[in-house]
């Protein structure tokens, strides 16, 4: 940890298929010491993936007190070899005290999502991310863009093999 203060959190790990089927997950309570590193768990890789094609698995890991966007995602082959396909992405929107946001959700893994609005990628606080199956991804709008216009004109690109 690069933090200067000790904190407690939950280490959350999950293996899932590109269709969102969870094949293994574990949560471990941790006390995270400042400016330190440690092995706290070894994932049973061979046992977990032996019944599944590794090309169709994704592993995510993060802390419960982090935003999902800050979690790490791992794949077990090159992007070129992953069975990625065209998908339907459901888009929503909302506003709160921090401004406007959009939400994205898909039933299948979507890799390297890139958003643009009127040829400007800088409208969003996050871009070029992976959308995990079944999970809702929140993206803040940096500008005070009208949500109706944004939803009509947003362009979503992603990796397909």
CSV table of C-alpha atoms in Angstrom, one decimal:
chain,number,residue,atom,x,y,z
A,1,UNK,CA,0.0,0.0,0.0
A,2,UNK,CA,1.2,3.5,-0.7
A,3,UNK,CA,-1.2,4.9,1.9
A,4,UNK,CA,0.4,6.7,4.8
A,5,UNK,CA,-2.3,5.5,7.2
A,6,UNK,CA,-3.3,2.0,8.4
A,7,UNK,CA,-6.8,1.0,7.2
A,8,UNK,CA,-9.1,-2.0,7.3
A,9,UNK,CA,-10.9,-3.3,4.3
A,10,UNK,CA,-12.1,-6.5,2.6
A,11,UNK,CA,-10.0,-8.0,-0.2
A,12,UNK,CA,-12.5,-9.2,-2.8
A,13,UNK,CA,-11.5,-11.6,-5.5
A,14,UNK,CA,-13.7,-13.1,-8.2
A,15,UNK,CA,-13.4,-15.5,-11.2
A,16,UNK,CA,-16.2,-15.3,-13.7
A,17,UNK,CA,-16.9,-16.3,-17.3
A,18,UNK,CA,-17.4,-13.7,-20.0
A,19,UNK,CA,-21.1,-14.4,-19.6
A,20,UNK,CA,-21.0,-13.4,-16.0
A,21,UNK,CA,-21.2,-16.9,-14.3
A,22,UNK,CA,-19.2,-16.7,-11.1
A,23,UNK,CA,-17.1,-19.8,-10.7
A,24,UNK,CA,-15.2,-18.7,-7.6
A,25,UNK,CA,-15.1,-15.8,-5.2
A,26,UNK,CA,-13.6,-15.0,-1.9
A,27,UNK,CA,-13.5,-12.1,0.5
A,28,UNK,CA,-10.8,-11.7,3.1
A,29,UNK,CA,-10.8,-9.1,5.9
A,30,UNK,CA,-7.5,-7.2,6.0
A,31,UNK,CA,-5.6,-4.6,8.0
A,32,UNK,CA,-3.5,-2.8,5.4
A,33,UNK,CA,-0.3,-1.4,6.9
A,34,UNK,CA,1.1,1.9,5.6
A,35,UNK,CA,3.8,1.8,3.0
A,36,UNK,CA,3.9,-2.0,2.8
A,37,UNK,CA,3.3,-5.0,0.7
A,38,UNK,CA,2.5,-8.6,1.6
A,39,UNK,CA,1.2,-11.8,0.1
A,40,UNK,CA,-2.2,-12.3,1.8
A,41,UNK,CA,-3.7,-15.1,-0.3
A,42,UNK,CA,-2.7,-17.4,-3.1
A,43,UNK,CA,-5.4,-18.0,-5.6
A,44,UNK,CA,-5.9,-21.7,-6.6
A,45,UNK,CA,-5.4,-21.1,-10.3
A,46,UNK,CA,-5.2,-24.7,-11.6
A,47,UNK,CA,-8.1,-25.9,-9.5
A,48,UNK,CA,-10.3,-23.0,-10.4
A,49,UNK,CA,-9.9,-23.0,-14.2
A,50,UNK,CA,-9.5,-26.7,-14.9
A,51,UNK,CA,-13.2,-27.0,-15.8
A,52,UNK,CA,-13.3,-23.8,-17.9
A,53,UNK,CA,-11.5,-22.5,-20.9
A,54,UNK,CA,-9.0,-19.9,-19.6
A,55,UNK,CA,-9.7,-17.8,-22.7
A,56,UNK,CA,-13.2,-17.2,-21.4
A,57,UNK,CA,-12.4,-16.3,-17.8
A,58,UNK,CA,-11.7,-13.0,-16.1
A,59,UNK,CA,-10.3,-12.4,-12.6
A,60,UNK,CA,-11.1,-9.3,-10.7
A,61,UNK,CA,-9.5,-8.1,-7.4
A,62,UNK,CA,-10.0,-5.1,-5.3
A,63,UNK,CA,-10.8,-3.6,-1.9
A,64,UNK,CA,-14.3,-3.1,-0.7
A,65,UNK,CA,-13.6,0.5,0.1
A,66,UNK,CA,-12.5,1.3,-3.5
A,67,UNK,CA,-14.6,2.2,-6.4
A,68,UNK,CA,-15.0,-0.7,-8.8
A,69,UNK,CA,-13.2,1.4,-11.4
A,70,UNK,CA,-10.0,1.1,-9.3
A,71,UNK,CA,-10.1,-2.7,-9.2
A,72,UNK,CA,-7.7,-4.8,-11.2
A,73,UNK,CA,-8.9,-7.1,-14.0
A,74,UNK,CA,-6.8,-10.0,-15.4
A,75,UNK,CA,-7.2,-12.1,-18.5
A,76,UNK,CA,-5.4,-15.3,-19.5
A,77,UNK,CA,-4.7,-14.7,-23.1
A,78,UNK,CA,-3.9,-11.9,-25.5
A,79,UNK,CA,-6.9,-9.7,-26.6
A,80,UNK,CA,-6.6,-11.1,-30.1
A,81,UNK,CA,-7.4,-14.6,-28.8
A,82,UNK,CA,-10.3,-13.8,-26.5
A,83,UNK,CA,-13.8,-14.8,-27.7
A,84,UNK,CA,-15.2,-11.2,-27.8
A,85,UNK,CA,-18.3,-10.5,-29.7
A,86,UNK,CA,-20.8,-7.7,-30.5
A,87,UNK,CA,-23.0,-7.0,-27.5
A,88,UNK,CA,-26.0,-4.9,-26.4
A,89,UNK,CA,-24.9,-2.2,-24.0
A,90,UNK,CA,-27.7,-0.7,-21.9
A,91,UNK,CA,-27.2,2.9,-21.1
A,92,UNK,CA,-28.8,5.0,-18.4
A,93,UNK,CA,-28.2,8.4,-16.8
A,94,UNK,CA,-28.8,10.4,-13.7
A,95,UNK,CA,-27.8,13.4,-11.7
A,96,UNK,CA,-26.8,13.9,-8.1
A,97,UNK,CA,-25.0,16.6,-6.0
A,98,UNK,CA,-21.8,15.9,-7.9
A,99,UNK,CA,-23.3,16.4,-11.4
A,100,UNK,CA,-24.4,14.2,-14.2
A,101,UNK,CA,-23.4,10.6,-14.9
A,102,UNK,CA,-24.2,7.8,-17.2
A,103,UNK,CA,-24.4,4.1,-16.5
A,104,UNK,CA,-23.5,1.2,-18.8
A,105,UNK,CA,-24.4,-2.5,-18.4
A,106,UNK,CA,-24.0,-5.6,-20.5
A,107,UNK,CA,-24.7,-9.3,-20.0
A,108,UNK,CA,-21.4,-10.2,-21.7
A,109,UNK,CA,-17.9,-8.9,-21.2
A,110,UNK,CA,-17.1,-5.7,-23.1
A,111,UNK,CA,-13.4,-5.0,-23.5
A,112,UNK,CA,-11.8,-1.6,-23.9
A,113,UNK,CA,-14.9,0.6,-24.0
A,114,UNK,CA,-14.3,4.0,-25.5
A,115,UNK,CA,-16.9,6.7,-25.2
A,116,UNK,CA,-17.1,9.9,-27.2
A,117,UNK,CA,-19.6,12.7,-27.6
A,118,UNK,CA,-19.4,15.1,-30.5
A,119,UNK,CA,-15.9,13.8,-31.2
A,120,UNK,CA,-14.8,14.7,-27.7
A,121,UNK,CA,-13.5,11.9,-25.5
A,122,UNK,CA,-12.8,14.4,-22.7
A,123,UNK,CA,-16.4,14.7,-21.6
A,124,UNK,CA,-16.1,11.7,-19.4
A,125,UNK,CA,-14.1,11.1,-16.2
A,126,UNK,CA,-13.3,7.6,-17.3
A,127,UNK,CA,-12.7,6.1,-20.7
A,128,UNK,CA,-11.0,2.9,-22.1
A,129,UNK,CA,-12.3,0.5,-19.5
A,130,UNK,CA,-13.6,-3.0,-19.4
A,131,UNK,CA,-17.3,-3.5,-18.7
A,132,UNK,CA,-17.7,-6.7,-16.7
A,133,UNK,CA,-20.8,-8.8,-17.3
A,134,UNK,CA,-23.8,-8.0,-15.2
A,135,UNK,CA,-22.1,-5.1,-13.4
A,136,UNK,CA,-23.3,-1.5,-13.7
A,137,UNK,CA,-20.4,1.0,-14.5
A,138,UNK,CA,-20.9,4.6,-13.5
A,139,UNK,CA,-19.1,7.4,-15.5
A,140,UNK,CA,-19.2,11.0,-14.5
A,141,UNK,CA,-19.7,13.7,-17.1
A,142,UNK,CA,-17.0,16.4,-16.7
A,143,UNK,CA,-19.0,19.1,-18.5
A,144,UNK,CA,-22.5,20.2,-17.8
A,145,UNK,CA,-23.7,18.4,-20.9
A,146,UNK,CA,-27.5,18.0,-21.2
A,147,UNK,CA,-28.2,14.3,-20.5
A,148,UNK,CA,-30.8,14.1,-23.3
A,149,UNK,CA,-28.3,15.3,-25.9
A,150,UNK,CA,-25.6,13.0,-24.5
A,151,UNK,CA,-27.9,9.9,-24.7
A,152,UNK,CA,-28.9,10.7,-28.2
A,153,UNK,CA,-25.4,11.4,-29.5
A,154,UNK,CA,-23.0,9.3,-27.5
A,155,UNK,CA,-20.8,6.9,-29.4
A,156,UNK,CA,-19.6,3.7,-27.8
A,157,UNK,CA,-16.8,1.7,-29.3
A,158,UNK,CA,-15.2,-1.5,-28.0
A,159,UNK,CA,-13.0,-4.4,-29.0
A,160,UNK,CA,-14.4,-7.2,-31.0
A,161,UNK,CA,-12.5,-10.2,-32.4
